[in-house]
Tab-separated table of C-alpha atoms in Angstrom:
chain	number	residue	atom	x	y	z
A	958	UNK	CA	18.166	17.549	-12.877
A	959	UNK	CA	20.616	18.385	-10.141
A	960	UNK	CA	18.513	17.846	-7.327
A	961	UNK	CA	17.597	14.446	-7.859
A	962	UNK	CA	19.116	11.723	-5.656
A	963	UNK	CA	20.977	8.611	-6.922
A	964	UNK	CA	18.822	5.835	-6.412
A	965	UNK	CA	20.406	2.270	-5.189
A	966	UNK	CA	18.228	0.203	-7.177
A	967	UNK	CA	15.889	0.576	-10.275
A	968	UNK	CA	13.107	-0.299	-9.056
A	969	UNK	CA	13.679	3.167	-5.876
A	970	UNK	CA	13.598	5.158	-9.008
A	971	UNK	CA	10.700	3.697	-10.501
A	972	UNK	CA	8.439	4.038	-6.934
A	973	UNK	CA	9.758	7.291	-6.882
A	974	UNK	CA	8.509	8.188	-10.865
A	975	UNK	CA	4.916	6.668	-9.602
A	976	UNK	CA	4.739	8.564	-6.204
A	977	UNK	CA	5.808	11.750	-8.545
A	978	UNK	CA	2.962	10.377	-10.868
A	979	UNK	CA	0.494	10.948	-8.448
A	980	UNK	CA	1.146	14.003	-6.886
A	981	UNK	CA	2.573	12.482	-3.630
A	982	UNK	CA	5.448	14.546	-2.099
A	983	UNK	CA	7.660	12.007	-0.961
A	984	UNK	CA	11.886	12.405	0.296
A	985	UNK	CA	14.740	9.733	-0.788
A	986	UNK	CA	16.648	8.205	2.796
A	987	UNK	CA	16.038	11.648	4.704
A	988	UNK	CA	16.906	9.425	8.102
A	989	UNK	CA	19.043	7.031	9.640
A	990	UNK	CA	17.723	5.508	12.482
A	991	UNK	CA	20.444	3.849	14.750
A	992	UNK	CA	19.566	0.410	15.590
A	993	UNK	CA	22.705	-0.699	16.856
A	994	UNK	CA	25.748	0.532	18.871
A	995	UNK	CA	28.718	-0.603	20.588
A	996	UNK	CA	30.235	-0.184	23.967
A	997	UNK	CA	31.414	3.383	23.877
A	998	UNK	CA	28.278	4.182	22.182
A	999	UNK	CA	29.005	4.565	18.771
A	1000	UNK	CA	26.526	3.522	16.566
A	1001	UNK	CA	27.460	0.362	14.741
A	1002	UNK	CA	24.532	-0.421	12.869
A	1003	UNK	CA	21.443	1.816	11.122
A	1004	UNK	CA	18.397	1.768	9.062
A	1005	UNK	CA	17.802	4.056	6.517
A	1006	UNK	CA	14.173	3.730	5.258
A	1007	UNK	CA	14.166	4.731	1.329
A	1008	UNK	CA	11.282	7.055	1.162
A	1009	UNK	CA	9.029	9.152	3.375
A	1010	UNK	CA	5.929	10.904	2.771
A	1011	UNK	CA	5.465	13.512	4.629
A	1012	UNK	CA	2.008	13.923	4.395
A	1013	UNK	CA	1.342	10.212	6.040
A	1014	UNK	CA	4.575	10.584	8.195
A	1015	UNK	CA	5.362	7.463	6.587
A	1016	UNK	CA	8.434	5.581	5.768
A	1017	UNK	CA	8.821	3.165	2.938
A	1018	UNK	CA	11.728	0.094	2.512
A	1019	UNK	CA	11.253	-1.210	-0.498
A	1020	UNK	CA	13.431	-4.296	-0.332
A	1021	UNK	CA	14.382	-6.395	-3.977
A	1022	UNK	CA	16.921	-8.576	-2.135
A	1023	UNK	CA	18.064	-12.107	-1.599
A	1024	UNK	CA	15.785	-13.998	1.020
A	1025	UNK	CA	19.080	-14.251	3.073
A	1026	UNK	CA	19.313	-10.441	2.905
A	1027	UNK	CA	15.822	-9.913	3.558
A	1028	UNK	CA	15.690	-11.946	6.808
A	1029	UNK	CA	18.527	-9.681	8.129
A	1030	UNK	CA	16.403	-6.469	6.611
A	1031	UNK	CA	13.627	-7.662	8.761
A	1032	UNK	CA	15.711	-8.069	11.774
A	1033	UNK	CA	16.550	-4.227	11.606
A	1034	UNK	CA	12.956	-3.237	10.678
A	1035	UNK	CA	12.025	-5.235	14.090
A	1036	UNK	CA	14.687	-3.603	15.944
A	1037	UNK	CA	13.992	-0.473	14.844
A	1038	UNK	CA	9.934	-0.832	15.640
A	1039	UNK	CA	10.649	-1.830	19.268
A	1040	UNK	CA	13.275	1.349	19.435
A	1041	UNK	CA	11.095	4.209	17.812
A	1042	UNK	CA	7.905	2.549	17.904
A	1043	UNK	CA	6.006	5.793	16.823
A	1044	UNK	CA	7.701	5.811	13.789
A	1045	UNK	CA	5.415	3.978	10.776
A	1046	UNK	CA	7.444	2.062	8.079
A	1047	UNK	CA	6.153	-0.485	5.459
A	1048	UNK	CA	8.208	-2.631	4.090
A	1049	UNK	CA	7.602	-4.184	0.474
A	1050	UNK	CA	9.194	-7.255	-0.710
A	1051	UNK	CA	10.321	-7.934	-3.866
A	1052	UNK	CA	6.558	-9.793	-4.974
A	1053	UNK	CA	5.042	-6.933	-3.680
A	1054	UNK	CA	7.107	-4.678	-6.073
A	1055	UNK	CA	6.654	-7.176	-9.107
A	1056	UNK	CA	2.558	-6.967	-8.634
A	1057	UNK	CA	2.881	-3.067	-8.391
A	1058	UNK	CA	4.917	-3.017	-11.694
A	1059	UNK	CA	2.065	-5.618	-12.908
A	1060	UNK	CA	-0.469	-3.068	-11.720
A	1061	UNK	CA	0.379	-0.558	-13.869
A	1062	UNK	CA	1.167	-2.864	-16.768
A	1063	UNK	CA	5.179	-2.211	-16.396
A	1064	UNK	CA	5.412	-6.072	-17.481
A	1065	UNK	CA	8.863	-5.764	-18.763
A	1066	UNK	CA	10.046	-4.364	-15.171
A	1067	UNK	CA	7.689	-7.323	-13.497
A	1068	UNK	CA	9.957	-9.795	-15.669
A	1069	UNK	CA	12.889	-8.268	-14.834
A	1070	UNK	CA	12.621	-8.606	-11.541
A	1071	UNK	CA	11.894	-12.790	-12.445
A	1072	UNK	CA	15.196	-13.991	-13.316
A	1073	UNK	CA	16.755	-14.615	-9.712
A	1074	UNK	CA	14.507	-14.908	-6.901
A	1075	UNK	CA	13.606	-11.605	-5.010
A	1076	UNK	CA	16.245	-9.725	-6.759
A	1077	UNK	CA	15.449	-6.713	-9.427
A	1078	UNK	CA	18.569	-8.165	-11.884
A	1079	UNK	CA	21.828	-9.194	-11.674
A	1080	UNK	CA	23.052	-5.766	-11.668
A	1081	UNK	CA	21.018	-4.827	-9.625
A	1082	UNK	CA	21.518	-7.369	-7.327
A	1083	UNK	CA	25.173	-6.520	-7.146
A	1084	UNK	CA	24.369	-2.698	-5.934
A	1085	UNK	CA	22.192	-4.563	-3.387
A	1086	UNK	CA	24.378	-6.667	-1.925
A	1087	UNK	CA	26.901	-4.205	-1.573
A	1088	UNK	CA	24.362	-1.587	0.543
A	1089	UNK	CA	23.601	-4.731	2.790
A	1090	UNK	CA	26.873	-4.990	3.169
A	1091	UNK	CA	27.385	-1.642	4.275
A	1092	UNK	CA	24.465	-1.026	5.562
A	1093	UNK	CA	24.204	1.321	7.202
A	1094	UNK	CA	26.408	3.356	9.855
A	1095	UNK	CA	27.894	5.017	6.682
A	1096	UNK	CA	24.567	6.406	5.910
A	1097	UNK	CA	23.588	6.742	9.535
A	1098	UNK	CA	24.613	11.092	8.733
A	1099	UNK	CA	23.077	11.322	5.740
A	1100	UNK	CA	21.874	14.977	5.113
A	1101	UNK	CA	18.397	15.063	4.014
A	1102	UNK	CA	19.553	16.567	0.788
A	1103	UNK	CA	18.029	14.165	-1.410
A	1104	UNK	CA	14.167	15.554	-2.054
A	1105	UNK	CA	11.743	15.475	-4.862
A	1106	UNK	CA	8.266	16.901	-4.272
A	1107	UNK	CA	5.318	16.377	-7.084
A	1108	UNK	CA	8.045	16.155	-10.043
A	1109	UNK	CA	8.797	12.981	-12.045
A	1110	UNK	CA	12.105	11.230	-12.177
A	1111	UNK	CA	14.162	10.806	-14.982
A	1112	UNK	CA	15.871	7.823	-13.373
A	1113	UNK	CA	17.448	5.219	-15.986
A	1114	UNK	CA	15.290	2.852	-15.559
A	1115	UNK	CA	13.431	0.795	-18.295
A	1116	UNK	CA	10.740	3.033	-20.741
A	1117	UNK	CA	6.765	1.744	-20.278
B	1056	UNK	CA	-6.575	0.033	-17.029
B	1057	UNK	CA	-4.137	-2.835	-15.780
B	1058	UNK	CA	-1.514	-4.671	-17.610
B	1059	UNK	CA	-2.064	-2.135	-20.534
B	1060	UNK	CA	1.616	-1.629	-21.857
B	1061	UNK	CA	2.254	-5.239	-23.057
B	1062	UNK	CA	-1.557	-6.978	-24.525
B	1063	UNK	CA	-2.175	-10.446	-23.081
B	1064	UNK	CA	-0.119	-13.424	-24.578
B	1065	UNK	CA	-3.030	-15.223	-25.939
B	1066	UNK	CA	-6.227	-14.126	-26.787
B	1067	UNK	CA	-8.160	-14.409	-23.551
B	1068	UNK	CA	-10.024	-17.457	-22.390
B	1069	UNK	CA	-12.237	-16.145	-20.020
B	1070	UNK	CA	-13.095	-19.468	-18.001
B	1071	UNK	CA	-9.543	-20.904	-18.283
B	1072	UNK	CA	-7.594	-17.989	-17.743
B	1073	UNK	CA	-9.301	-17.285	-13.736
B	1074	UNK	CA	-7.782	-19.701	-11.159
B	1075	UNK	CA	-10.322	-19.475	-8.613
B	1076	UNK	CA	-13.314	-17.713	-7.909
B	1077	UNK	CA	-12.349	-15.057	-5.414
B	1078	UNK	CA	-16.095	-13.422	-4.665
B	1079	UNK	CA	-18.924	-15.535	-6.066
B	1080	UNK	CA	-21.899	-13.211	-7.666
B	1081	UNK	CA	-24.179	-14.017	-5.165
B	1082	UNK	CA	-21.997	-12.108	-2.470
B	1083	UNK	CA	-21.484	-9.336	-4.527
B	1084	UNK	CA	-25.071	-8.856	-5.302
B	1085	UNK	CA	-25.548	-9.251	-1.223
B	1086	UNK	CA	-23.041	-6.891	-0.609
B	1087	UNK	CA	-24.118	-4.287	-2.712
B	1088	UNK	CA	-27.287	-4.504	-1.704
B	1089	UNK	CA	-25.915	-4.301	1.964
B	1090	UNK	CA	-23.910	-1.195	1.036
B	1091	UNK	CA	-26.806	0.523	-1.058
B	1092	UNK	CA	-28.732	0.156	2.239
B	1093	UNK	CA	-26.154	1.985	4.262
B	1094	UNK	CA	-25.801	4.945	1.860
B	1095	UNK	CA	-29.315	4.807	1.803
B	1096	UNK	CA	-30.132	5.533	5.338
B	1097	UNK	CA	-27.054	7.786	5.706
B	1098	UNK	CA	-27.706	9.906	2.999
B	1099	UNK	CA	-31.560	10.176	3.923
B	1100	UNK	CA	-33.059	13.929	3.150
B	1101	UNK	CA	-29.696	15.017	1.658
B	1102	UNK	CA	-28.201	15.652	-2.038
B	1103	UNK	CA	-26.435	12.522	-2.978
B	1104	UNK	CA	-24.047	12.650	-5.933
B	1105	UNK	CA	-22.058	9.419	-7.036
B	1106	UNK	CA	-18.850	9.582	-8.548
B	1107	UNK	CA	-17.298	6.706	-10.593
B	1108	UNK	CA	-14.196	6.491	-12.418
B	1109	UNK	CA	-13.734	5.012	-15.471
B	1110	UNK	CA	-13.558	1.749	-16.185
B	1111	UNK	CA	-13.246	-0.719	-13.639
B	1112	UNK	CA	-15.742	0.755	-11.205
B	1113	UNK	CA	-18.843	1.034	-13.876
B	1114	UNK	CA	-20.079	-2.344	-12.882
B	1115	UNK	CA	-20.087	-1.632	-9.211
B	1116	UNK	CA	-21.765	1.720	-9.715
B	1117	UNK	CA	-24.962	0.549	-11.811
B	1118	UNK	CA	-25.559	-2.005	-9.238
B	1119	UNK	CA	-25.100	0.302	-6.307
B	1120	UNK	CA	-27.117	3.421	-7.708
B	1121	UNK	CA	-30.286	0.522	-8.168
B	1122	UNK	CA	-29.346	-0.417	-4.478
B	1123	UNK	CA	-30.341	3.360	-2.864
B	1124	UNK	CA	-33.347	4.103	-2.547
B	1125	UNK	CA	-32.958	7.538	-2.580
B	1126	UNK	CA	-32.734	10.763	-5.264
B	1127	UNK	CA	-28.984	9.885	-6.135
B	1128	UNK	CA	-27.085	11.856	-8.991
B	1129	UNK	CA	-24.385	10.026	-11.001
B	1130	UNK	CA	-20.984	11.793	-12.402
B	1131	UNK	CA	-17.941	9.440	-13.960
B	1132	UNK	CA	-14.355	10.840	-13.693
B	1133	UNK	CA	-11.786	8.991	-15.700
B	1134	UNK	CA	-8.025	9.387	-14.599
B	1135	UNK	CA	-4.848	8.695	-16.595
B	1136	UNK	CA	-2.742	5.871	-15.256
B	1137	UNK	CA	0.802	5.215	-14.368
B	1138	UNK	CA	2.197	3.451	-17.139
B	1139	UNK	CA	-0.715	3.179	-19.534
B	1140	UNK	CA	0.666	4.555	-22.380
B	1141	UNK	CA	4.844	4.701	-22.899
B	1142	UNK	CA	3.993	8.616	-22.006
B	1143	UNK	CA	2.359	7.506	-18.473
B	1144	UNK	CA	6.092	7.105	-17.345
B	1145	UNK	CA	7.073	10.666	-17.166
B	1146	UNK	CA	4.626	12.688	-16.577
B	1147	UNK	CA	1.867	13.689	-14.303
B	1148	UNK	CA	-1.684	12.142	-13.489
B	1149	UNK	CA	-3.968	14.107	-15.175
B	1150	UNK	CA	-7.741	14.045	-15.753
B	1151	UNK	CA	-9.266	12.436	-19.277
B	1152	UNK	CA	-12.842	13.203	-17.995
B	1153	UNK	CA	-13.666	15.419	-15.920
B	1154	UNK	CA	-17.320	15.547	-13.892
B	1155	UNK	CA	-20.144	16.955	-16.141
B	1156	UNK	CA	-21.896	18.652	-13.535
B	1157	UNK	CA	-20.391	21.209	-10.692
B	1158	UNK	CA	-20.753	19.288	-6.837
B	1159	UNK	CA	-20.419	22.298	-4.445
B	1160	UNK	CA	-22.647	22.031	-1.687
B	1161	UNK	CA	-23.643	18.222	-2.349
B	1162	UNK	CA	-22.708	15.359	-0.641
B	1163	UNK	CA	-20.568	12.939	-2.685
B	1164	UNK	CA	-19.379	9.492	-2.665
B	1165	UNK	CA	-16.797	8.509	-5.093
B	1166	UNK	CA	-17.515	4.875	-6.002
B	1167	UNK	CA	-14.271	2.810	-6.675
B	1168	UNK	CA	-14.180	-0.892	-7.577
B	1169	UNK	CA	-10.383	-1.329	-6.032
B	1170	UNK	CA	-8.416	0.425	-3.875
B	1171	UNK	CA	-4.836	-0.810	-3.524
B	1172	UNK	CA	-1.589	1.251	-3.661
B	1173	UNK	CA	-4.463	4.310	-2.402
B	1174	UNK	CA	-2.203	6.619	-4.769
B	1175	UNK	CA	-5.151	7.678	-7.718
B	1176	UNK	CA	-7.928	7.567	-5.206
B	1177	UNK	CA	-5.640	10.150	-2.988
B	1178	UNK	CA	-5.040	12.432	-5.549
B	1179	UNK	CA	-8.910	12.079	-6.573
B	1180	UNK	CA	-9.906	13.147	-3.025
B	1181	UNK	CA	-7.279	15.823	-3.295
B	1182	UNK	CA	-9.085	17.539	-6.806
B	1183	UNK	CA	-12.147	16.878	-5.607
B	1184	UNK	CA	-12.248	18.432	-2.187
B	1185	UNK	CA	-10.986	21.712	-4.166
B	1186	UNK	CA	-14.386	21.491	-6.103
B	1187	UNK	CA	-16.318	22.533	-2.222
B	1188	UNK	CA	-18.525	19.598	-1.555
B	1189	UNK	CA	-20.408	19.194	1.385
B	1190	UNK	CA	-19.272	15.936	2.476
B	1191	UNK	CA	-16.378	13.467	0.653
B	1192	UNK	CA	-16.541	9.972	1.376
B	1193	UNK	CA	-15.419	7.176	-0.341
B	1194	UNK	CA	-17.206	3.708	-1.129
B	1195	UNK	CA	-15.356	0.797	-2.398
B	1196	UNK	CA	-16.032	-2.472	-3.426
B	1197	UNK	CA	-12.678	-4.160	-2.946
B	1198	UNK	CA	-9.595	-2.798	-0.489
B	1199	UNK	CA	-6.300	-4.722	-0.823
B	1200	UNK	CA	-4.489	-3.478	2.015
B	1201	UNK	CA	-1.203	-5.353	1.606
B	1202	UNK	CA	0.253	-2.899	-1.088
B	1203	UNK	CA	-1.487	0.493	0.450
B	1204	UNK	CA	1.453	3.312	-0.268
B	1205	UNK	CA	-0.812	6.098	1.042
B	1206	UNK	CA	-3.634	5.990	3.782
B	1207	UNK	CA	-7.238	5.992	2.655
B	1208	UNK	CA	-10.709	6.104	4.742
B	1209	UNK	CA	-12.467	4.016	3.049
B	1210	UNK	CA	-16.177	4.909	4.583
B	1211	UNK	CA	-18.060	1.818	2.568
B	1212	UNK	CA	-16.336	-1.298	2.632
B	1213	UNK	CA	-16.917	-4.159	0.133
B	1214	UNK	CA	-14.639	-7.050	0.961
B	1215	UNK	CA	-11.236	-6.911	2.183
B	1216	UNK	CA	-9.075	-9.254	-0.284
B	1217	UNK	CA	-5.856	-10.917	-0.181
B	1218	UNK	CA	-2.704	-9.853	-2.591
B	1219	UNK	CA	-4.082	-11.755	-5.736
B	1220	UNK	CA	-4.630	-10.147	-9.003
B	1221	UNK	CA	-8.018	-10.140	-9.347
B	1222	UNK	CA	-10.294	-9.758	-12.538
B	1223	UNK	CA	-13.453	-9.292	-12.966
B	1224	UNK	CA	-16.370	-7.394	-12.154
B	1225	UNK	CA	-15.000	-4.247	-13.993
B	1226	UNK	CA	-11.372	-5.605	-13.195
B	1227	UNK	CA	-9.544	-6.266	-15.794
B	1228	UNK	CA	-6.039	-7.079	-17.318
B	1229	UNK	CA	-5.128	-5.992	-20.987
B	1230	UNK	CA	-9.011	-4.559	-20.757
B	1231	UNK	CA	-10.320	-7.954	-20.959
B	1232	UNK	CA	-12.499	-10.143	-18.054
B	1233	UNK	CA	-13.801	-7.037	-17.273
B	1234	UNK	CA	-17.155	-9.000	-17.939
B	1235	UNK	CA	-17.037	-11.624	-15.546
B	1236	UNK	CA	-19.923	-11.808	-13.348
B	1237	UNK	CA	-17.366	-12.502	-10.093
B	1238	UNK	CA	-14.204	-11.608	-8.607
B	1239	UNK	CA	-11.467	-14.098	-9.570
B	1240	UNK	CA	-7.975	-14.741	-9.815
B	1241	UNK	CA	-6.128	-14.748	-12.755
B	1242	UNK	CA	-3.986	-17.370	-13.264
B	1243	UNK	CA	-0.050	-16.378	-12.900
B	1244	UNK	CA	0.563	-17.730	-16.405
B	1245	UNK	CA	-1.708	-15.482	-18.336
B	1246	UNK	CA	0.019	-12.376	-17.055
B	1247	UNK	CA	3.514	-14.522	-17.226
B	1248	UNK	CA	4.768	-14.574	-13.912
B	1249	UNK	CA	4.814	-18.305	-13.269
């Protein structure tokens, strides 16, 4: 469908078939928060969280990375907590992601997510070193174009 | 139903395949007693309808309802689940039992044995609010907060447990261990994540 955003990762497309599972109105990286900027003022560094729900005014980073990457992906989150401190964000880590996918007896996802430590695959991992990379003045004027609300995904990610 | 997509690896052992004992069955029996006593005095003189859903939570619910001493009513909901069949993957939660009796007008408790991710006990709330009752509130047995997507009062409280997977007690994985008289943790290797 044309409105559906392109996910960075796998497993952003399979939270967002569960949240469209349940019912849960939810929007894909609808804000860049500026965590960092330089001497003129220009913002150097941002966080995009990769979902919100509206309904809990909540923000969601689900993170599959390296724990190298992840230690910098907490850094931001911290920054960006003592910046906008009423804004809510929960962060899940790779494990956490593997015992959702477990939950709902997506085993083959769970073991794909096994091969290199907190990473989804080695695709996968690719795509996500690149965003750290990057991450995330680029993305820091995103429009907030990418929305689903109570619809499934058809994502390519691996069938139950 | 958890783990359903891919059956166990081995047919289960049921004292082998739990790690450790997470909640003994003397402190569930004490805690259901201790929340049967609550509902009891808080539901005192009013119309008390229990709702269950199917399967995990049956356990928890006949030892509750014996805990009130009150006129209760029980109703059982069961709830498709994300990724329970290859189907569960596209489409939408929908309802595989629905209650038997209307609850407008009565005061109702849904009685859960696990709330974690929050996401079928939110959209439970959701269809049941729509069916008028007098009161909603929600009793669980177990709350796993470290993997809550959406916010849930939880009224009734159980135990507040760590990020293990748990079986037992109604809990299962592959719909076995459901019958285990405690809460334990299954071992990593059984579900093949060590």
């Amino acid at each position: 469908m044309s409105d559906q955003p392109r996910f960075a990762h796998a497993s952003e497309a399979e939270l967002a078939r569960i949240l469209g599972y349940y019912q849960v109105d939810w929007r894909y990286e609808p804000r860049a928060f500026p965590v960092r900027w330089n001497l003129d003022g220009a913002v150097v560094e941002s966080f995009a969280p990769d979902f919100y729900l509206p309904e809990w005014d909540l923000y969601i980073e689900l993170t599959t990375l390296r724990q190298s990457l992840v230690r910098k992906k907490n850094r931001k989150l911290r920054r960006l907590r003592e910046l906008y401190p009423m804004v809510r964000v929960k962060l899940f880590y790779a494990k956490d992601f593997r015992a959702l996918m477990l939950k709902y007896g997506r085993i083959d996802v769970a073991a794909s997510m096994t091969g290199l430590p907190g990473q989804v695959g080695p695709g996968a991992a690719v795509d996500a070193d690149r965003r750290s990379a990057s991450d995330d003045a680029t993305r820091s004027s995103a429009p907030a174009e990418h929305r689903r609300a109570r619809r499934p995904v058809s994502a390519p990610v691996r069938p139950g | 139903m958890r783990g359903s997509t891919g059956a166990p690896p081995h047919v289960p052992d049921l004292a082998a395949d739990v790690g450790d004992i997470l909640i003994a069955a003397s402190d569930i029996r004490a805690k259901v007693s201790e929340l049967g006593a609550r509902l009891t005095e808080d539901y005192a003189g009013r119309q008390l309808t229990l709702v269950s859903v199917l399967k995990g939570a049956l356990p928890f619910m006949a030892d509750l309802m014996r805990a009130i001493s009150i006129p209760v009513q029980i109703d059982l909901m069961e709830v498709s689940s994300y990724g329970g069949t290859s189907t569960e993957t596209s489409g939408l939660v929908r309802i595989l039992k629905d209650l038997s009796s209307p609850i407008d007008g009565r005061d109702v408790v849904i009685v859960e044995d696990i709330i974690d991710t929050g996401l079928t006990l939110n959209y439970l709330l959701r269809y049941l609010r729509g069916k008028n009752p007098a009161t909603l509130r929600v009793c669980a047995l177990l709350d796993k907060p470290a993997r809550r997507l959406v916010e849930i009062p939880i009224d009734y409280r159980g135990f507040t447990i760590p990020d293990q997977f748990v079986v037992g007690y109604g809990l299962d994985y592959g719909e076995f261990y459901r019958n285990l008289p405690f809460i334990g943790v299954l071992r990593p290797e059984v579900y093949g994540q060590s």
